[in-house]
Backbone as numpy.savetxt, mean C-alpha at the origin, in Angstrom:
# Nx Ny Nz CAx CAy CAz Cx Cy Cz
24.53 -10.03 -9.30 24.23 -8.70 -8.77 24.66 -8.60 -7.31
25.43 -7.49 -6.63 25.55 -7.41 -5.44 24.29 -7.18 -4.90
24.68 -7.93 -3.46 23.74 -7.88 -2.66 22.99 -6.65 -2.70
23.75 -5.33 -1.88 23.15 -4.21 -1.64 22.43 -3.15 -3.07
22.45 -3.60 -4.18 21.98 -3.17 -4.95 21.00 -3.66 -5.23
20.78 -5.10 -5.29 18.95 -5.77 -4.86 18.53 -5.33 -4.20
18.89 -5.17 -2.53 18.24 -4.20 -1.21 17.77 -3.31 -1.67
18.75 -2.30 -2.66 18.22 -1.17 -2.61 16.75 -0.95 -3.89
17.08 -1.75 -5.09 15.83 -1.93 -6.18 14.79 -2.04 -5.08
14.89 -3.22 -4.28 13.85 -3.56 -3.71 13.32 -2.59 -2.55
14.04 -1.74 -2.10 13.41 -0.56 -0.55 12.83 0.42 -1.48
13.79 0.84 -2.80 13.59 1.61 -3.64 12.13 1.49 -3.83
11.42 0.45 -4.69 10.44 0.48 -4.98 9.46 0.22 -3.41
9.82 -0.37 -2.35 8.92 -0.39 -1.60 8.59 1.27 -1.41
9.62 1.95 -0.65 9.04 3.50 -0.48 8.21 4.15 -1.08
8.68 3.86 -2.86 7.73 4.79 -3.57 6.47 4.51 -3.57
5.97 2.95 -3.69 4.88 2.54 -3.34 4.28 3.26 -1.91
4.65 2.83 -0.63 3.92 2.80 0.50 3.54 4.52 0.33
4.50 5.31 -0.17 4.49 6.98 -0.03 3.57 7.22 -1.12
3.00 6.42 -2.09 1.94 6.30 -3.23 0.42 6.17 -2.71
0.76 4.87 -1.96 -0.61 4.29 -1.54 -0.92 4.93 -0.05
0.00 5.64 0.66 -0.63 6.26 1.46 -1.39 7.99 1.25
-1.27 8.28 0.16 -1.04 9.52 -0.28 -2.73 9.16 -0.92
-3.09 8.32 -1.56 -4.00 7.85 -1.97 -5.27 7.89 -0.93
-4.71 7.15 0.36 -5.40 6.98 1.86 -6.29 8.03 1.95
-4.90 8.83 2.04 -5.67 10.28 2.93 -6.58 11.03 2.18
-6.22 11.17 0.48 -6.62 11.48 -0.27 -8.45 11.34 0.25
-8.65 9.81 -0.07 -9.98 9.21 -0.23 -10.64 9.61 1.00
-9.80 9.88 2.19 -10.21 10.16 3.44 -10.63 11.30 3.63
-9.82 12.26 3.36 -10.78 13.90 2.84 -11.62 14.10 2.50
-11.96 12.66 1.01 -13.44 13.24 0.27 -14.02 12.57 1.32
-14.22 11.60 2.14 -15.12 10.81 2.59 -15.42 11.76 3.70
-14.68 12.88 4.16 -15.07 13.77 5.33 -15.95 14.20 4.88
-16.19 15.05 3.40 -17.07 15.68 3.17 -18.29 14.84 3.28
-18.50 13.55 2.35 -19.22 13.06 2.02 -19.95 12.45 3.28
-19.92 12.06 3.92 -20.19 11.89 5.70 -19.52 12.34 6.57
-20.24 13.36 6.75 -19.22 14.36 7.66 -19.66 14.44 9.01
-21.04 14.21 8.86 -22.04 13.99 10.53 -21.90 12.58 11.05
-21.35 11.84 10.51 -22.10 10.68 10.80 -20.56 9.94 11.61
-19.64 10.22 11.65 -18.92 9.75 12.69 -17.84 10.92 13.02
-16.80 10.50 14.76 -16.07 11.53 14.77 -15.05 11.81 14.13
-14.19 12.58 14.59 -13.35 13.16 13.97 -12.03 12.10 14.03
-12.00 11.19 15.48 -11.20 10.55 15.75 -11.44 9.50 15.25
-12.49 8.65 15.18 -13.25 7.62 14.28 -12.86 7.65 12.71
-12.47 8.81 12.50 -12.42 9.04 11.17 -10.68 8.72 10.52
-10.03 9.06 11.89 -8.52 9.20 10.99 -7.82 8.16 12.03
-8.08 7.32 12.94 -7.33 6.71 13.55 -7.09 5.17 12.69
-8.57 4.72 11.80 -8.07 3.72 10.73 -6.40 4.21 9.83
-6.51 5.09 9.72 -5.18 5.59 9.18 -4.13 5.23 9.30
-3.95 6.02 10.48 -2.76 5.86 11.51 -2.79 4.23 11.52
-3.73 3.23 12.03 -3.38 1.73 11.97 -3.17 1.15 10.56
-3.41 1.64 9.75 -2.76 0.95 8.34 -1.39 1.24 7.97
-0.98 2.71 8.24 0.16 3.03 8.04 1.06 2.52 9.24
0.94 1.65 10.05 1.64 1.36 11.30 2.01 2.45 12.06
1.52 3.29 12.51 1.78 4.39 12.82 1.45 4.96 13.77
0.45 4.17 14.48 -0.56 4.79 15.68 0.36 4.88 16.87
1.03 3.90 17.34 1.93 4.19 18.26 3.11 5.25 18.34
3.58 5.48 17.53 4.48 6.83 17.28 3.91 8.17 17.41
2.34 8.14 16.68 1.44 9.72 17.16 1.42 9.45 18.30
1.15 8.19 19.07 0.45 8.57 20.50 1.23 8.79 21.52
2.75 8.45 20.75 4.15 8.46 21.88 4.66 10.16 21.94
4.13 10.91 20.17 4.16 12.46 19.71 3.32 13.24 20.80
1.92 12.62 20.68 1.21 13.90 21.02 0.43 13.22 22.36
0.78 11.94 23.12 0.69 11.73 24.48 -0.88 11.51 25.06
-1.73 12.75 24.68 -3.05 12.55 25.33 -3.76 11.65 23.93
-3.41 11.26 22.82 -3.87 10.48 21.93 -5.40 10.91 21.28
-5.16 12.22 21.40 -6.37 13.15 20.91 -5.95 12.78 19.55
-6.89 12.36 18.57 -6.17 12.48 17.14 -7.59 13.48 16.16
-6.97 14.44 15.60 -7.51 15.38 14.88 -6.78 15.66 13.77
-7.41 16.21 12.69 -7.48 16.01 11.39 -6.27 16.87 11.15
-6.15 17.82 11.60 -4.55 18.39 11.23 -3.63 18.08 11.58
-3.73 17.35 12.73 -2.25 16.47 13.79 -2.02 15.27 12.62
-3.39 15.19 12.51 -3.39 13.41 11.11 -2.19 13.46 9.92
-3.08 14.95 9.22 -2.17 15.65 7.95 -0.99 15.86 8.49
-0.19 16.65 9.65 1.15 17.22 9.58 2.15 15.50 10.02
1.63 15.06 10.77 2.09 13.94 11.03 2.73 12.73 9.99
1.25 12.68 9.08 1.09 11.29 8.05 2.13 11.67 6.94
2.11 13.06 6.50 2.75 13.73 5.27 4.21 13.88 5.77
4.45 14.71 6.83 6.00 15.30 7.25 6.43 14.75 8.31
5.66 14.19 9.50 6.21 13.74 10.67 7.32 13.14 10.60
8.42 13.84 11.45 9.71 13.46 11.38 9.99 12.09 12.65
8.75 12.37 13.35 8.95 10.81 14.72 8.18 9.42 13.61
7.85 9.85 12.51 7.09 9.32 11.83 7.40 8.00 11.01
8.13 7.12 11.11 8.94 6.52 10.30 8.19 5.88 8.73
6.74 6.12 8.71 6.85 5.79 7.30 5.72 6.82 7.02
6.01 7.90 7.59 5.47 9.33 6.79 5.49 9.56 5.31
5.01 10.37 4.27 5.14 10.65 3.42 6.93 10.96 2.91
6.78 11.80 3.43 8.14 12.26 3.43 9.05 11.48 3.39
9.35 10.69 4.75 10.25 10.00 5.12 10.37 8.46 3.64
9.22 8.84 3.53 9.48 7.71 2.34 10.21 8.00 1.36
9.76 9.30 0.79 10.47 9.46 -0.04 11.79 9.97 -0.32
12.17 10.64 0.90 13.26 10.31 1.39 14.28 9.05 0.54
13.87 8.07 1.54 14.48 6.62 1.69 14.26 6.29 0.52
13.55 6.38 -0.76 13.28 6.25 -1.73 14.19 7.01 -2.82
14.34 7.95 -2.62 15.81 8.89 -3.21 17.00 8.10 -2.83
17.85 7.81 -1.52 18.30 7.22 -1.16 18.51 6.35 -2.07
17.78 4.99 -1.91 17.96 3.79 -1.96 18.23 4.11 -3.61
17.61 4.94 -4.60 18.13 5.35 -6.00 19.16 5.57 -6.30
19.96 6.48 -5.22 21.51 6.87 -4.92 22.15 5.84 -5.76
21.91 4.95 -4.31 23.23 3.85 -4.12 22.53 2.51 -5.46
21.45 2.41 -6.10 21.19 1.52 -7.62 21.25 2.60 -8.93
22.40 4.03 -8.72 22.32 4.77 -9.58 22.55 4.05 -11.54
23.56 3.43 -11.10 24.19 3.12 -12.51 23.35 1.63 -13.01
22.16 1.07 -12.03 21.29 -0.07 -12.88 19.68 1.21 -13.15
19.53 1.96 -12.81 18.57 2.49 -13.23 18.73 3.87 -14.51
17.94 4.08 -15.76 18.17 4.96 -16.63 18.00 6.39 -15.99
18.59 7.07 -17.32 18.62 8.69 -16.68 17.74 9.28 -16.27
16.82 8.82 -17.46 15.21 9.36 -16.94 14.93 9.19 -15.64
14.88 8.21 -15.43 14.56 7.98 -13.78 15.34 8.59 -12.99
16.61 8.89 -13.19 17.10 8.84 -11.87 16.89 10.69 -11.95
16.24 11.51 -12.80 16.28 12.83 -12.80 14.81 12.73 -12.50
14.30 12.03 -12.76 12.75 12.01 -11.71 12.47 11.67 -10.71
13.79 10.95 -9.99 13.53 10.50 -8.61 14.18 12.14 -7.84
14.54 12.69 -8.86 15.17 13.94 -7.85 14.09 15.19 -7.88
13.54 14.87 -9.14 12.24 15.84 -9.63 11.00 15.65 -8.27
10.72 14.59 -7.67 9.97 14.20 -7.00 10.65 14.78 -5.70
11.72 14.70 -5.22 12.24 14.89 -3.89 12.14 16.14 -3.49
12.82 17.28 -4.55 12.93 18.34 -4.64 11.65 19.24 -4.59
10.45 18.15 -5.29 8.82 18.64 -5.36 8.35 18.91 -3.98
8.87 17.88 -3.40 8.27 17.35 -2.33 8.39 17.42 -0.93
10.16 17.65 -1.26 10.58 17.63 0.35 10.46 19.04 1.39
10.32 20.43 0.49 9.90 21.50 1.15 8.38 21.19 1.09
7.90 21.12 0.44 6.16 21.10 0.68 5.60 19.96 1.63
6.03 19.04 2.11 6.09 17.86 3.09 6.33 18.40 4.62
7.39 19.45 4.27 7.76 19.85 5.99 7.29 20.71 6.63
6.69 21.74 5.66 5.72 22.91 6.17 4.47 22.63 6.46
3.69 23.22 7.07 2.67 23.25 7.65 1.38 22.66 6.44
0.63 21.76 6.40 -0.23 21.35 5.66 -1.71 21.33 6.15
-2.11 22.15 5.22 -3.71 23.02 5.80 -4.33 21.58 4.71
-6.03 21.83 5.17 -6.86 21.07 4.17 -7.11 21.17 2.96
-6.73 23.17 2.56 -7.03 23.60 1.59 -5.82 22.70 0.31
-4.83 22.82 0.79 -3.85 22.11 -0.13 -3.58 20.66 -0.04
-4.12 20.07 1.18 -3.79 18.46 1.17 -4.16 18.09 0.02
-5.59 18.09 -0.42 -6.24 17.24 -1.80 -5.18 17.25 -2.93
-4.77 18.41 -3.42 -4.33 18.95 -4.82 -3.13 18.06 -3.95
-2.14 17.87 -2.56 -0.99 17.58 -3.01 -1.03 15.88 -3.21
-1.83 15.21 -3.00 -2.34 14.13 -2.58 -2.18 13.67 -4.28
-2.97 14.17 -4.96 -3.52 13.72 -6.18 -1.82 14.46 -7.07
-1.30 14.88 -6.84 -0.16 15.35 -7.82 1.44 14.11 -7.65
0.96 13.81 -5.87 1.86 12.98 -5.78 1.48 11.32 -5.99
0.63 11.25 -6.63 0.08 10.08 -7.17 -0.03 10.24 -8.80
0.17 10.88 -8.99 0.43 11.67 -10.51 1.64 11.19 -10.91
2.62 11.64 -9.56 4.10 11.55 -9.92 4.69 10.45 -9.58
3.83 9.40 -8.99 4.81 8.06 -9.19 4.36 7.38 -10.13
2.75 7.41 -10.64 2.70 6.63 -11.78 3.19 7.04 -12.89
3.83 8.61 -13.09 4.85 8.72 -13.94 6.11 8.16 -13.71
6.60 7.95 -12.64 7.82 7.41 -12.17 7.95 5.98 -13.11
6.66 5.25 -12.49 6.80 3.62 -12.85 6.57 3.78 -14.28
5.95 4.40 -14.86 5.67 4.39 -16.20 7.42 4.85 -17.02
8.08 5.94 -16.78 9.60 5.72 -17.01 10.41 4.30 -16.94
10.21 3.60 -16.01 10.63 2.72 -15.89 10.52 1.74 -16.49
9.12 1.47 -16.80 8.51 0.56 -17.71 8.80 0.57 -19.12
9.93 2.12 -19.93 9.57 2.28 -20.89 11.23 2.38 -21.04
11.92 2.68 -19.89 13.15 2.77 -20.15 14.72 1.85 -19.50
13.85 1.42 -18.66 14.87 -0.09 -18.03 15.08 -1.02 -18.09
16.00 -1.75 -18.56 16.57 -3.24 -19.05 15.72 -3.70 -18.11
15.28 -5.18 -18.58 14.63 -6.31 -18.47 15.62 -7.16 -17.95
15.96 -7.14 -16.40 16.92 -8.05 -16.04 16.86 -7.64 -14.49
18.09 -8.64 -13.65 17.83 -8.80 -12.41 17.36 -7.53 -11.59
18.16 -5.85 -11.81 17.11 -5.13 -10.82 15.91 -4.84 -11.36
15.73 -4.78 -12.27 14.20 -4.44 -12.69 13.33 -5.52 -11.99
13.39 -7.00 -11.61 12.71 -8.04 -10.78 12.63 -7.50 -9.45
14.09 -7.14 -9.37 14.03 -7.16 -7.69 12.91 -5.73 -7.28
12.65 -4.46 -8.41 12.04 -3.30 -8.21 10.91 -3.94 -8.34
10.11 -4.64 -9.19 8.75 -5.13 -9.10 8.73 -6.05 -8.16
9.50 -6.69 -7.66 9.09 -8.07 -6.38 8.72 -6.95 -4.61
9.91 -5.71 -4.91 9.28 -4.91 -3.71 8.11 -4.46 -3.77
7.57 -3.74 -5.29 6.49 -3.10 -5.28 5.42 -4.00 -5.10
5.06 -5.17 -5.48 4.31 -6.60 -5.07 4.09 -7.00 -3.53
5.17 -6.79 -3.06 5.31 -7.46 -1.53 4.93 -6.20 -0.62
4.72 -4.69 -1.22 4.67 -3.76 -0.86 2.76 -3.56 -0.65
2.75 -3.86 -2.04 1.25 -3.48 -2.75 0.12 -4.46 -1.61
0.62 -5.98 -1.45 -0.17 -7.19 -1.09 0.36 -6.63 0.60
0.92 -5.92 1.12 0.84 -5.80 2.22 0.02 -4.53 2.78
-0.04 -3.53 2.22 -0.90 -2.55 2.60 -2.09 -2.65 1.86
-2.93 -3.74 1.10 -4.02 -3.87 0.75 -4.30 -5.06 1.67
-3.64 -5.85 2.34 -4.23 -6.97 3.52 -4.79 -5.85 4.29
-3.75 -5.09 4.90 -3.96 -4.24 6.36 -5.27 -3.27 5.92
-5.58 -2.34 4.87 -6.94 -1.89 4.47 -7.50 -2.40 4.72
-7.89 -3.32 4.10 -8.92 -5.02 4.03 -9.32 -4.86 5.58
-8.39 -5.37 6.01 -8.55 -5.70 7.57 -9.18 -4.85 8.34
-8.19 -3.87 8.75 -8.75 -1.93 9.10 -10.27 -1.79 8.57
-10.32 -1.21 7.27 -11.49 -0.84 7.15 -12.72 -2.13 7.12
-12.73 -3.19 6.92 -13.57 -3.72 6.69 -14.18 -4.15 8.29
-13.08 -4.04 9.13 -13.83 -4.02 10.40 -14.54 -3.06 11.27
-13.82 -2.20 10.38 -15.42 -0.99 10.82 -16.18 -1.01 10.01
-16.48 -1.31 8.84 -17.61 -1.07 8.15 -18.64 -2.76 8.76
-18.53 -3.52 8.60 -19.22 -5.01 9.23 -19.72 -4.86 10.52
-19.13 -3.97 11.52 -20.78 -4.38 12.76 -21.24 -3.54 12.32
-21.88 -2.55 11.34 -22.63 -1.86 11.26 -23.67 -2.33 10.46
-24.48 -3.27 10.89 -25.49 -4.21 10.11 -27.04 -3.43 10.10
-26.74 -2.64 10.91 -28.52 -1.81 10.93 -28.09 -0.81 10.28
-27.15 -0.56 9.26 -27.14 0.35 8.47 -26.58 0.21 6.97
-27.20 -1.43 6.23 -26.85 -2.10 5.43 -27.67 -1.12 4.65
-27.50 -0.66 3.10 -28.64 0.11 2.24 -28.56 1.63 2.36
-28.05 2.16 3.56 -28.02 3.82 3.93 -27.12 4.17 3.15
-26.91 5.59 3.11 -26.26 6.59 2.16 -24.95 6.53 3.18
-24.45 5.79 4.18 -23.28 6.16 4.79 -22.61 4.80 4.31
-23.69 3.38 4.43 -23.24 2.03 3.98 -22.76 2.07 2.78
-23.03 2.78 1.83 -22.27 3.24 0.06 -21.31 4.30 0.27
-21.08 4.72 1.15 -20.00 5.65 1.53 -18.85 4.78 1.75
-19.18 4.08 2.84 -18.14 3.16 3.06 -17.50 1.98 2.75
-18.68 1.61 1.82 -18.09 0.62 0.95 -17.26 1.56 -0.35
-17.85 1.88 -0.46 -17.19 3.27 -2.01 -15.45 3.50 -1.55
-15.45 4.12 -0.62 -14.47 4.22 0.21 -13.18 3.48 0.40
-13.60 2.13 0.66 -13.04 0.71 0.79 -12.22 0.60 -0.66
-13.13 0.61 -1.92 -13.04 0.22 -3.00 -11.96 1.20 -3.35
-12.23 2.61 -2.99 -11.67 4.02 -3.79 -10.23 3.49 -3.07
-10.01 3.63 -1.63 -8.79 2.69 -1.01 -7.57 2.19 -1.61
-8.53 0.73 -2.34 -7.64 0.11 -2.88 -7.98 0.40 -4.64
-7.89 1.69 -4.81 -7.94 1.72 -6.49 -9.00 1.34 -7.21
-9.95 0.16 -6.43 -10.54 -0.37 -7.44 -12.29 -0.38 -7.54
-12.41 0.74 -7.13 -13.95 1.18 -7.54 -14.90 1.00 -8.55
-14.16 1.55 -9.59 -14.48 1.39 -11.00 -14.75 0.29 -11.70
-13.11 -0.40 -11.41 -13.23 -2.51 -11.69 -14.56 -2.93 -11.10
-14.75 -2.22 -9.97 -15.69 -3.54 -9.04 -16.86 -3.29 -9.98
-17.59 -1.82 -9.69 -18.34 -1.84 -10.67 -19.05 -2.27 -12.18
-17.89 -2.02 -12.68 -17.79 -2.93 -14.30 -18.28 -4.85 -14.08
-17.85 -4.71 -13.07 -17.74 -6.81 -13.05 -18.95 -7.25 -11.63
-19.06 -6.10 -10.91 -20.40 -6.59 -10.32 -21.17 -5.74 -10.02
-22.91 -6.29 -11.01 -23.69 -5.43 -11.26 -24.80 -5.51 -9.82
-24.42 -5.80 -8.97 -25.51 -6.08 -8.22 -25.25 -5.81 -6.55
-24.54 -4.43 -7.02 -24.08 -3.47 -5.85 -22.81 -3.81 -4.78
-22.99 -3.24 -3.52 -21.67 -3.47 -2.35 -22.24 -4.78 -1.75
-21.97 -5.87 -2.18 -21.99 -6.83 -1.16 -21.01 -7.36 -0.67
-21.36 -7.76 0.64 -19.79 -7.69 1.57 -18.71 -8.44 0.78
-19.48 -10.49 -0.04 -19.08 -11.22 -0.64 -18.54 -10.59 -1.17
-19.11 -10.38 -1.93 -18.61 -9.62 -3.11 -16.93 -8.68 -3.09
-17.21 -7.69 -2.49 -15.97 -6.46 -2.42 -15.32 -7.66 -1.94
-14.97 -8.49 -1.09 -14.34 -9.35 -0.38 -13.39 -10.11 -1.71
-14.38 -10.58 -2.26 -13.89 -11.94 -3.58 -13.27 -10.97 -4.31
-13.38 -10.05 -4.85 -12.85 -8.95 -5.53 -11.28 -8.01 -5.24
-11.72 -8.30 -3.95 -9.88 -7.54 -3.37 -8.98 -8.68 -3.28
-8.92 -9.66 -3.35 -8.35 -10.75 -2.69 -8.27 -11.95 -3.92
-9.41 -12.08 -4.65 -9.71 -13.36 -5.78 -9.59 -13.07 -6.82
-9.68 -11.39 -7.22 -9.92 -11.41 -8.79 -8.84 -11.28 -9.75
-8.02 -12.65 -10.40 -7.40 -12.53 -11.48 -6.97 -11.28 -11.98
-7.73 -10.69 -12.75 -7.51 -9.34 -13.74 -7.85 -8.60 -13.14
-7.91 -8.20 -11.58 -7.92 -6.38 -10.95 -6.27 -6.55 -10.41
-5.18 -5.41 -11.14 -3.96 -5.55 -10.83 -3.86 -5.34 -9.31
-4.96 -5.10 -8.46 -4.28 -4.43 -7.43 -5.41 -5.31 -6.10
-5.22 -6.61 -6.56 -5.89 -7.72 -5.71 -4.66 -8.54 -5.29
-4.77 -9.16 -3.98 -3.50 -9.90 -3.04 -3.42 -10.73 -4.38
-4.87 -11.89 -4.81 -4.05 -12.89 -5.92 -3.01 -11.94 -6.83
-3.12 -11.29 -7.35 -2.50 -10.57 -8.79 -1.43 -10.36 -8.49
-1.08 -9.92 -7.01 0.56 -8.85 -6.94 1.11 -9.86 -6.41
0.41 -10.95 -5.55 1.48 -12.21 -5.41 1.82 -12.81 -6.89
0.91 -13.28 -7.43 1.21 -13.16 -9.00 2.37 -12.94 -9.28
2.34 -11.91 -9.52 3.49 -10.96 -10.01 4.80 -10.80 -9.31
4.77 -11.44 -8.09 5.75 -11.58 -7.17 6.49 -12.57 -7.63
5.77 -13.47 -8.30 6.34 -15.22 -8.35 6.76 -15.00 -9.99
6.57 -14.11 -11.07 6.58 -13.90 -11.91 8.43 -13.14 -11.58
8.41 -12.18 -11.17 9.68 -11.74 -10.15 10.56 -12.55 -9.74
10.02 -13.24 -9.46 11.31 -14.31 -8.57 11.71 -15.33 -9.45
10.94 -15.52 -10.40 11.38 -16.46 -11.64 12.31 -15.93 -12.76
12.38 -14.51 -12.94 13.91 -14.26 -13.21 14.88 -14.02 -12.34
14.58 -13.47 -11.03 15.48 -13.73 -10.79 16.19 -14.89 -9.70
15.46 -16.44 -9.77 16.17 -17.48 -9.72 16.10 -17.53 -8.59
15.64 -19.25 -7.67 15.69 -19.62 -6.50 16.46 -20.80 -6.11
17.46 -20.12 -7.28 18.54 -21.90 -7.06 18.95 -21.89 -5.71
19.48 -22.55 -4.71 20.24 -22.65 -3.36 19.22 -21.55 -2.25
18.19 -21.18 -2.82 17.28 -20.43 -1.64 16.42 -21.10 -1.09
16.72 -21.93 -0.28 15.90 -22.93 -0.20 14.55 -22.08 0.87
15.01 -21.17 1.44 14.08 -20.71 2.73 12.85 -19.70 1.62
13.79 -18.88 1.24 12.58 -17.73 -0.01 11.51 -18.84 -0.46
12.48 -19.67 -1.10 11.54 -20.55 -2.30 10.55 -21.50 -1.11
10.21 -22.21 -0.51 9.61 -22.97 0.84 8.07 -21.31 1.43
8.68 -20.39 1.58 8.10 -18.90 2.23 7.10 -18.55 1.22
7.72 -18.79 -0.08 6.64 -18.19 -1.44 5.18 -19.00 -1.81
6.24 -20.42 -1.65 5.13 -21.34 -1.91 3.90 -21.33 -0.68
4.42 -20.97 0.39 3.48 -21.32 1.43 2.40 -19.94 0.91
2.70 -18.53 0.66 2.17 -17.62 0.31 0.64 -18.04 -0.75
1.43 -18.70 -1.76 0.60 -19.28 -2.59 -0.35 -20.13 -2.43
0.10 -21.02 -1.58 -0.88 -22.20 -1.43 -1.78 -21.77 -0.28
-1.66 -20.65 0.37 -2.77 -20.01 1.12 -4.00 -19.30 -0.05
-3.53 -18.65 -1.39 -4.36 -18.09 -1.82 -4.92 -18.96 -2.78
-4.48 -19.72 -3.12 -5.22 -21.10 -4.04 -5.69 -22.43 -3.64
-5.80 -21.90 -2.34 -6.93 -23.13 -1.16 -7.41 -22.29 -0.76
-7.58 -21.03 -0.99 -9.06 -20.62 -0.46 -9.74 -19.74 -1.03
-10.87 -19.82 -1.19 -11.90 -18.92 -2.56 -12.39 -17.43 -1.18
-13.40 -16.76 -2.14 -14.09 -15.34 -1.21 -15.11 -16.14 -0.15
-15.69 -16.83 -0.49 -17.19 -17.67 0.31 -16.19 -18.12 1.56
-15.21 -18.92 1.49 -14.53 -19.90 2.64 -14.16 -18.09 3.44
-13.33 -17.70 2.79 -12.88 -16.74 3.85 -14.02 -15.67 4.15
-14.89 -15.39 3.69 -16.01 -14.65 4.65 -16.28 -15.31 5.46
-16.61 -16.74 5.75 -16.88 -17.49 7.05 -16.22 -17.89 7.46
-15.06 -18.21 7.55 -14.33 -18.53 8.39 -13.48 -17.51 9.14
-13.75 -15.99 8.38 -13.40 -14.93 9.30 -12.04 -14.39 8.41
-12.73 -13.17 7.44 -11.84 -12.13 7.04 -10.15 -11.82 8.06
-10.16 -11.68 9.26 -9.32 -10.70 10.27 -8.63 -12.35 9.77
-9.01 -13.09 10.82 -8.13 -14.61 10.43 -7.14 -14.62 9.47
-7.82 -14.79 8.25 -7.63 -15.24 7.11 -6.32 -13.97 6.19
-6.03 -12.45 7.05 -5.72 -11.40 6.55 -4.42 -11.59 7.31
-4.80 -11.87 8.87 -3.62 -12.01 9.59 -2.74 -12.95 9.22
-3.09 -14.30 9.03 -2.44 -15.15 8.50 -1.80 -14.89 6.83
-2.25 -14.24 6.44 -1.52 -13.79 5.02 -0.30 -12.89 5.23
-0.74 -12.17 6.25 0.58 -11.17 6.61 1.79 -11.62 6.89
1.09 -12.48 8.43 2.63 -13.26 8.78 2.81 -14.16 7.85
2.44 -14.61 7.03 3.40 -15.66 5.76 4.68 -14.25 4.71
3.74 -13.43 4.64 4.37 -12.02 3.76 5.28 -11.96 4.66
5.11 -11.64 6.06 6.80 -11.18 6.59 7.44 -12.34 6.69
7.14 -13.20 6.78 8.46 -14.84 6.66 9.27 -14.87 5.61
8.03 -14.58 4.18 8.73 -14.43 2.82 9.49 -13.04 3.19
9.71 -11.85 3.19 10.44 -10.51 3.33 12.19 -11.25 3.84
11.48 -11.50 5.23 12.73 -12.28 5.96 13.87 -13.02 5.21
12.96 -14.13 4.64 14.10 -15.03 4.07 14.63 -14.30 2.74
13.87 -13.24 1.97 14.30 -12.60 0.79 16.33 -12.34 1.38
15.79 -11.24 2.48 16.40 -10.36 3.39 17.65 -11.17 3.98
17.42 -12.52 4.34 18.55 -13.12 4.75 19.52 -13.76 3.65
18.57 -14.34 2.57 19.16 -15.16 1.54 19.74 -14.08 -0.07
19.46 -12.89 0.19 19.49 -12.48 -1.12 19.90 -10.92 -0.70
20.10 -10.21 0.68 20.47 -9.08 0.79 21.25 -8.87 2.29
21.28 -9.84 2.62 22.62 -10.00 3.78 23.96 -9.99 3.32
């Protein structure tokens, strides 16, 4: 496979992801306005955002006095053109990168990657009130798990189809570290408010975040404990959308498509791994979540790197 057609499977699926899971963000972030709406500010409320999406420095370079308010949040996160991994801009780069892997991806797809752009790219640039964020939030999460679901049903089983799931993996395990991280450090000094109707807000929140509310529930009956949500985002086997699982699935990826002569990828992966299978939920609550998140990251961008040097240079 040429180089630049792996690049592109692989940006391909990163965009649609990050423009998925941030769309999700804000989503959960709306209801949570309602749902505690007194209980912190306005800026308190959306600046976790902006730091998950890497993004805080670009609003504050936009709008200077670093006032951040809930409509600067929305026009920014969705359309911001200084924005580099805005809604938009993702999907954008996500059309794009489809372009140029036109003839390894089926028709279906490639008339839904235009179905999506075309959805999206006037309603992204205009002005976005509260009244319509929710509905667009939830339609464009609609429309990529129809995306991946095309894909799943209509694309050869071979090298780009790896390289599209190894982005969406390396995509998925990187903006569920930075959540993790982000939110869980605001929710933890708040220890005199373990049991309150804002402490189930924000754990709820956390969970709704990363998809997995529902899972947690089903498998632990004995409420938000920190352990707990912790071992659960990070440890649990069968929740698809836990760091173990999508590294998983990363290494599942890279085994078709082959680490003969890569010596740097293959060395980067393993180190990935052997961070998450030397250490259980108990070790990393004490020895310090932020630690233990940071250090997962920078192993994720070492692995990106060597992908990037050895397989798309």
């Amino acid at each position: 496979m040429l180089s630049r057609i792996a690049d592109s499977m692989y940006w391909m699926s990163r965009y649609l992801e990050r423009a998925g899971e941030t769309a999700r963000l804000m989503e959960i972030n709306l209801l949570y306005l309602v749902e505690a709406e007194e209980d912190m500010g306005e800026e308190d409320k959306w600046r976790p955002i902006l730091e998950i999406t890497a993004a805080l420095p670009q609003y504050v370079e936009l709008y200077g006095d670093e006032a951040i308010t809930t409509q600067r949040v929305l026009q920014f996160v969705c359309g911001g053109r200084t924005n580099n991994n805005s809604i938009r801009t993702c999907l954008r780069l996500f059309r794009e990168n489809a372009r140029v892997a036109r003839d390894r991806i089926s028709k279906e797809m490639w008339e839904a990657v235009n179905e999506i752009w075309m959805a999206y790219n006037e309603r992204l640039r205009g002005s976005i009130t509260l009244e319509k964020a929710s509905a667009l939030f939830v339609d464009l999460r609609n429309q990529v798990a129809r995306f991946n679901g095309l894909l799943a049903a209509t694309m050869m089983r071979g090298e780009a189809y790896a390289f599209y799931q190894l982005g969406g993996c390396v995509e998925r395990t990187d903006m569920i570290a930075r959540i993790l991280d982000v939110k869980y450090h605001i929710i933890l000094p708040d220890m005199h408010l373990v049991g309150s109707a804002l402490d189930y807000y924000q754990w709820a929140a956390l969970l709704k975040s990363l998809s997995g509310f529902e899972a947690f529930r089903r498998t632990n009956k004995s409420g938000f404990e920190p352990k707990a949500v912790v071992d659960f985002a990070i440890f649990e086997h069968d929740f698809p959308r836990s760091l173990v699982f999508s590294v998983d699935r990363a290494g599942a990826a890279l085994a078709i498509i082959g680490l003969e002569e890569k010596e740097k990828t293959a060395v980067a992966f393993a180190s990935l791994q052997s961070l998450l299978a030397s250490s259980n939920g108990e070790q990393v609550f004490t020895s310090g979540l932020h630690e233990f998140l940071e250090q997962l990251l920078g192993l994720l961008a070492g692995f990106h790197n060597a992908l990037a040097e050895e397989f798309f240079q």
